[in-house]
Amino acid sequence: LAIMVSHKEFAGAGKKPGLQVWRIENLDLKPVPQALHGSFFTGDAYLLLFTTSAPSYNVHMWLGDSCSQDESGAAAIFSTQLDDFLGGGPVQYRELQNSESNTFLGYFKSGIKYQRGGVASGFQHVVTNDMSVKRLLHLKGRRAIRATEVDMSWNSFNKGDCFIVDLGQHIYQWCGSECNRFERLKASELGIDIRDNERNGRAKLHMVEEGEEPAEIIEALGPKTTIAPSTVDDEKVDTSNRKKGALYMISDASGSMKVSAVAPSSPFKQAMLSPEECYILDNGVDKNIFVWKGPKANKAERRAAMSAGQQFIKDKGYSNKTQIQVLPAGAETTLFKQFFFNWMDKDETTGPTKAYTIGRIAKVDQVPFDASSLHSNKAMAAQHGMVDDGKGKVQIWRVEGEKVPVDPSAYGHFYGGDCYLILYSYRLGGREQHIIYTWQGLKCTQDELAASAFLTVKLDDSMGGSPVQVRVTQGQEPPHLMSLFQGKPMIIHSGGTSRKGGQSHSGSTRLFNIRQSSSSATRAVEVEEVSASSLNTNDVFVLKSPNALYVWRGVGASDEEMEAAKYVVDFLGGSAKHVSEGSEPGDFWAALGGKKDYQTSKSLQNMVNAPRLFGCSNKTGRLTVEEVPGDFTQSDLATDDVMLLDTWDQIFLWVGNEANAEEKTGAPKIAKDYVESDPSGRRGLPITTIKQGAEPPTFTGWFQAWESKMWEMDPLDRIRARFQR
């Protein structure tokens, strides 16, 4: 057995939150100064450790395109030793130049720089005031910026990208004539980063347009030749790959590794992971492999997890750019959990999933709901999806080709055969604000669905286009919509319609499930299948049979749920018998068609997922979706794109003022495809569309320190002001 060695560099490893970076030099570890984090020599291998305040740890080994076998081997050994030193708790990543994980890219918000050379050719990581630098960097990317050192020649340029001509004392950001605003903005951040960190703030930064190059650039690059046209990224990102996963069990990883298939395709069940074993989740078609280490698997097998992953990639013939994540139980990443159907995090996890994270790294504890502080506490408003307490003005129409007003006495009742438009108006900061909820029943016709979408747009236009639009599918109502009925529950009928005489003769036996949301609004949903297996120990149920009416109270149910049951009983008519879980009379079970097993475990805190932000852009000539790495901030919202924010139980589409028509019309379809291709099987989530400048607190609360005046000044002018120091 290998003797456990601990490198002297590990003594300070993981002691405080933040990033530590080491380069492999002569098969040893040498720290990289903080000012140079984000700069990588392509001939070298690196080890990185990111520590959160929890603490939890991410260990990354990064391999340059031209690093040697020996260096990559040493990086793998140090990675395993560091993992051991930190008790086997870190998530381990294998990162390859140009194919890094989003987690890794998120540490370097202003971008990553790839420099030619490496240890072997005498290149050192030192902060110099050496002003004799001459290099040309080619910048690519809209969300994750990568700057690659290229030949110092006009042949390296193209019209569609930004380049940095770095001449030491002067740094020029050159913008091609076809390069767009957001890319210029991101390039500027990288230029500022080079000036402030690599040059200690001693260099001057200049913005140069194609065709207006100053003499210094011509002197450095020679007489200007024809600039090549912009190149289209041919990396076609196929979203259908996201959902393809297979699960394998590893045995004897430390000897002659064998893998056996557990399940051929996702979503998987959490119970498939036995704590005694290690598993590989194969999403190789999307260049991802996950190795999960069972807490009771033998030590040798857990230590060999990374090499098992590498072996698996070889055996499968996958691209050597395939990402590997090694995960100990309890520290599973969102990317891994999304392949499982309804993953539950145990309450006792200490990994990064324990606290509610806004962004990936800043920890924000789960905030209990308190209606009185909604306006001041944006993070709470966002977590619970509440813009206010629901006491504003409500108007409801039913969709029948045109919109027909619903009688206010029937407000709160929604029928599965209908579509409804609900206009909610409230005051915020002295201005009137509006939300249009488009509620779509599961049994309404295609025509009604199309009409509901058309009428929503018409209503939105008639109000000047400022309302927030929320599309809601029956049974997936957001908490705010549930709170509009002044203390009454929202009652959802599985079918029928609220048109005169259209309440289709409801079945002789009906079952309603009553549940309270995190913001304490209640909803009563008619259950399609009247059966004892539909009961749930955490809820209240109302059961109507031809000859009796029951209110059943589960052990974990709340008084508010019991209170809501009264409204359902009133609607169904008759006097109800109260039944407590565990002491049900025989005729109660008979009305349900016999006694059966049902959900009796206390609701585990369902998994709390970090929100994720994506950009939808057709700037490359094709509409693509790309995740924003790291802790996203308001300035990641590209004003010339449509952005998609996924907060797990709902999706927001944010429409930038300069987004083009194709992005605006294509984004709702992308949001729908995004949800439907979700490996975890989430479906029918509410999709909320909001416009730049009219963001409700349910959206802004996911961003730390939201600035409502941010876009009053052009973001490019704002960043240019940072050029002149």
XYZ file of C-alpha atoms in Angstrom, residues 128-473:
346
model
C 7.030 41.944 -13.135
C 7.263 45.586 -13.865
C 8.996 44.326 -16.983
C 7.648 46.581 -19.669
C 9.339 44.781 -22.564
C 6.441 42.337 -23.035
C 5.223 41.814 -26.595
C 2.317 39.455 -27.111
C -0.997 39.138 -28.901
C -4.018 37.562 -27.207
C -7.075 36.334 -29.137
C -10.290 36.561 -27.063
C -13.170 34.123 -27.550
C -16.456 33.613 -25.738
C -19.458 35.562 -24.459
C -19.996 34.060 -20.981
C -16.635 32.412 -20.283
C -13.803 34.414 -21.787
C -10.639 32.643 -22.948
C -7.651 34.625 -24.177
C -5.115 32.553 -26.110
C -1.649 33.777 -27.041
C -1.283 33.718 -30.856
C 1.403 34.700 -33.386
C 2.264 38.395 -33.261
C 1.032 38.995 -36.809
C -1.916 40.525 -38.703
C -2.722 36.999 -39.962
C -3.920 36.118 -36.458
C -6.711 38.748 -36.537
C -10.330 38.471 -37.677
C -13.185 41.003 -37.885
C -15.513 39.184 -35.486
C -13.405 39.025 -32.313
C -11.519 41.209 -29.851
C -7.737 40.994 -29.496
C -5.364 42.397 -26.930
C -2.104 43.790 -28.298
C 0.020 43.803 -25.158
C 3.143 45.952 -25.511
C 4.016 46.142 -21.813
C 3.669 49.822 -21.088
C 0.621 50.115 -23.344
C -2.172 47.567 -23.661
C -4.464 47.954 -26.680
C -7.893 46.325 -26.859
C -8.525 45.928 -30.603
C -12.167 45.412 -31.636
C -13.050 43.883 -34.997
C -15.699 45.735 -37.012
C -18.133 42.796 -36.603
C -17.537 42.335 -32.907
C -20.600 43.032 -30.724
C -21.111 45.127 -27.608
C -21.194 42.444 -24.962
C -17.980 40.835 -26.254
C -16.268 44.238 -26.122
C -17.448 44.628 -22.560
C -16.006 41.245 -21.528
C -12.729 41.951 -23.373
C -12.394 45.233 -21.468
C -12.630 43.379 -18.156
C -9.719 41.180 -19.220
C -7.648 44.211 -20.304
C -8.249 45.868 -16.927
C -7.248 42.609 -15.219
C -3.889 42.481 -17.077
C -3.165 46.142 -16.249
C -4.128 45.907 -12.565
C -2.673 42.486 -11.758
C 0.139 41.609 -14.144
C 1.480 45.160 -14.445
C 0.658 46.353 -10.920
C -1.506 49.087 -12.466
C 1.508 50.641 -14.213
C 0.380 50.234 -17.843
C -1.993 52.383 -19.948
C -5.068 50.805 -21.494
C -6.490 51.903 -24.875
C -9.550 50.936 -26.930
C -8.834 50.646 -30.675
C -11.349 50.153 -33.502
C -10.432 48.147 -36.595
C -9.142 50.642 -39.182
C -8.045 53.222 -36.591
C -4.844 51.541 -35.368
C -2.242 53.921 -33.873
C 1.397 53.970 -35.044
C 2.564 51.870 -32.032
C 0.467 48.893 -33.166
C 1.661 49.174 -36.797
C 5.238 49.350 -35.507
C 4.797 46.196 -33.418
C 2.898 44.164 -36.046
C 4.282 45.548 -39.294
C 2.254 47.057 -42.150
C -1.424 46.091 -41.899
C -2.672 43.361 -44.229
C -6.270 42.406 -45.020
C -8.139 41.317 -41.893
C -9.874 37.930 -42.220
C -13.691 37.843 -41.967
C -15.248 36.680 -38.710
C -15.318 32.929 -38.118
C -18.436 31.104 -36.969
C -18.042 28.828 -33.974
C -18.812 25.384 -35.277
C -19.055 23.883 -31.771
C -22.695 22.956 -32.150
C -24.102 22.462 -28.674
C -26.739 19.784 -28.899
C -29.056 20.113 -25.905
C -30.418 16.624 -26.500
C -27.081 15.337 -25.150
C -27.784 16.845 -21.740
C -30.243 14.174 -20.809
C -28.337 11.110 -21.941
C -26.706 9.316 -19.045
C -25.931 5.699 -18.165
C -25.012 4.381 -14.722
C -22.294 1.773 -14.043
C -21.001 0.169 -10.872
C -17.208 -0.117 -10.517
C -15.714 -3.145 -8.867
C -12.118 -3.645 -7.859
C -11.028 -0.281 -9.214
C -7.667 -0.706 -7.534
C -6.956 -4.012 -9.287
C -8.249 -4.940 -12.727
C -11.194 -2.557 -12.884
C -14.525 -3.960 -14.043
C -17.683 -1.965 -14.706
C -21.181 -3.419 -14.766
C -24.271 -1.613 -16.084
C -26.820 -0.533 -13.435
C -29.214 1.501 -15.608
C -28.940 2.252 -19.332
C -30.555 5.702 -19.290
C -31.461 8.588 -16.983
C -33.352 9.732 -14.939
C -32.025 7.360 -12.262
C -33.337 6.657 -8.788
C -31.191 7.732 -5.877
C -31.620 4.283 -4.302
C -29.502 2.806 -7.116
C -26.393 4.205 -5.395
C -25.333 1.755 -2.685
C -23.069 3.300 -0.006
C -20.730 0.270 -0.217
C -19.838 0.865 -3.873
C -18.381 3.373 -6.331
C -20.241 4.291 -9.535
C -19.622 5.966 -12.869
C -22.367 8.151 -14.328
C -21.572 8.250 -18.032
C -22.679 11.408 -19.862
C -19.829 10.997 -22.333
C -21.929 12.203 -25.291
C -21.895 15.599 -23.575
C -18.203 15.177 -22.600
C -18.930 14.564 -18.890
C -18.098 11.624 -16.621
C -18.932 11.510 -12.904
C -17.417 9.091 -10.411
C -19.460 8.769 -7.192
C -17.667 7.401 -4.108
C -19.887 5.508 -1.668
C -19.124 6.476 1.949
C -18.610 2.811 2.892
C -16.685 1.712 -0.207
C -13.200 0.405 0.551
C -10.455 2.982 0.841
C -8.303 1.745 -2.040
C -11.288 1.889 -4.369
C -12.194 5.434 -3.315
C -8.603 6.605 -3.791
C -8.552 5.105 -7.300
C -11.734 6.951 -8.342
C -10.061 9.513 -10.622
C -7.941 6.913 -12.384
C -11.035 4.719 -12.793
C -12.679 7.655 -14.584
C -9.677 8.124 -16.858
C -9.563 4.420 -17.657
C -13.304 4.465 -18.449
C -12.842 7.318 -20.966
C -10.094 5.329 -22.699
C -12.137 2.106 -22.763
C -15.154 3.925 -24.213
C -13.060 5.748 -26.803
C -14.384 9.136 -25.638
C -12.685 12.418 -26.513
C -9.660 13.068 -24.299
C -11.301 16.464 -23.593
C -13.977 14.697 -21.517
C -14.579 16.300 -18.104
C -14.255 14.121 -14.991
C -15.829 14.977 -11.631
C -15.166 12.744 -8.618
C -17.863 13.175 -5.973
C -17.980 11.955 -2.383
C -21.503 11.182 -1.082
C -23.094 14.349 0.312
C -21.141 16.722 -1.943
C -22.932 15.943 -5.199
C -22.918 18.804 -7.711
C -26.060 20.154 -9.411
C -24.763 18.754 -12.688
C -24.699 15.249 -11.206
C -27.996 15.472 -9.302
C -29.899 16.579 -12.373
C -29.646 13.018 -13.760
C -31.742 11.706 -10.860
C -35.468 11.793 -10.498
C -36.319 13.985 -7.509
C -32.951 13.804 -5.724
C -33.339 14.400 -1.980
C -30.535 15.862 0.072
C -30.510 14.448 3.566
C -30.793 17.119 6.233
C -27.480 16.152 7.716
C -25.331 16.855 4.658
C -22.394 19.087 5.352
C -21.426 19.437 1.714
C -21.940 22.515 -0.421
C -25.622 21.629 -0.837
C -26.552 22.299 2.785
C -27.029 26.050 2.685
C -29.140 27.807 0.123
C -26.646 29.190 -2.343
C -27.209 32.321 -4.301
C -24.704 31.954 -7.068
C -22.369 29.042 -6.485
C -20.178 30.264 -3.729
C -21.746 32.948 -1.562
C -23.762 31.066 1.014
C -27.175 32.444 1.879
C -29.149 30.433 4.371
C -32.665 29.430 3.560
C -34.839 32.333 4.651
C -38.155 31.541 6.357
C -41.075 33.406 4.816
C -42.245 36.634 6.431
C -44.770 38.667 4.423
C -44.118 41.872 6.347
C -40.526 42.160 5.148
C -41.185 41.277 1.491
C -40.254 44.701 0.139
C -37.046 45.024 2.097
C -35.813 41.446 1.850
C -35.334 40.732 -1.855
C -33.518 37.431 -1.321
C -36.476 36.078 0.650
C -38.935 37.414 -1.950
C -36.993 35.573 -4.636
C -36.583 32.288 -2.742
C -40.331 32.126 -2.153
C -41.316 33.664 -5.485
C -43.357 36.470 -3.863
C -43.416 40.043 -5.218
C -45.832 41.082 -2.465
C -48.459 39.607 -0.117
C -51.111 39.143 -2.829
C -53.422 41.866 -1.531
C -53.434 43.890 -4.789
C -56.134 43.993 -7.472
C -57.101 40.773 -9.296
C -58.980 40.446 -12.608
C -59.622 37.047 -14.231
C -60.778 36.167 -17.755
C -61.504 32.781 -19.299
C -60.142 32.174 -22.805
C -62.863 31.429 -25.375
C -61.316 32.761 -28.578
C -61.723 36.134 -26.862
C -61.295 36.846 -23.179
C -64.514 36.507 -21.141
C -64.622 37.922 -17.571
C -65.019 35.295 -14.825
C -67.657 36.053 -12.180
C -65.709 37.307 -9.102
C -67.707 34.898 -6.891
C -65.913 32.043 -8.729
C -62.413 33.557 -8.312
C -60.062 30.911 -6.947
C -61.700 28.008 -8.844
C -59.742 26.760 -11.851
C -60.963 24.015 -14.181
C -58.646 21.693 -16.119
C -60.650 22.156 -19.338
C -60.059 25.935 -19.351
C -57.330 28.510 -19.887
C -57.423 31.736 -17.841
C -55.711 35.124 -17.894
C -55.172 36.614 -14.432
C -54.092 40.256 -14.275
C -52.616 41.230 -10.921
C -51.881 44.914 -10.196
C -49.972 46.212 -7.187
C -47.927 49.226 -6.153
C -44.180 49.079 -5.663
C -42.020 52.102 -5.005
C -44.914 54.428 -5.856
C -45.463 52.903 -9.331
C -48.231 50.592 -10.450
C -46.837 47.196 -11.472
C -48.582 44.345 -13.266
C -48.251 40.588 -13.594
C -50.182 38.577 -16.181
C -50.554 34.924 -15.205
C -51.609 32.692 -18.112
C -53.038 29.537 -16.497
C -53.310 26.559 -18.830
C -55.468 23.572 -17.881
C -54.191 20.090 -18.721
C -57.411 19.270 -20.594
C -57.875 22.471 -22.606
C -57.728 22.330 -26.417
C -54.815 23.283 -28.694
C -56.929 26.238 -29.911
C -57.399 27.502 -26.366
C -53.652 27.185 -25.681
C -52.853 29.195 -28.816
C -55.555 31.775 -28.004
C -54.267 32.137 -24.424
C -50.757 32.946 -25.699
C -52.106 35.431 -28.257
C -54.439 37.139 -25.752
C -51.596 37.427 -23.217
C -49.465 39.315 -25.746
C -52.447 41.517 -26.653
C -53.124 42.363 -23.002
C -49.392 42.990 -22.449
C -49.257 45.351 -25.457
C -52.380 47.221 -24.325
C -50.551 48.006 -21.065
C -47.435 49.340 -22.749
C -45.468 46.088 -22.619
C -44.279 46.537 -19.040
C -46.133 43.689 -17.257
C -44.294 40.562 -16.178
C -45.750 37.517 -17.939
C -45.918 34.151 -16.195
C -47.050 31.003 -17.987
C -48.466 28.493 -15.504
C -49.344 24.851 -16.109
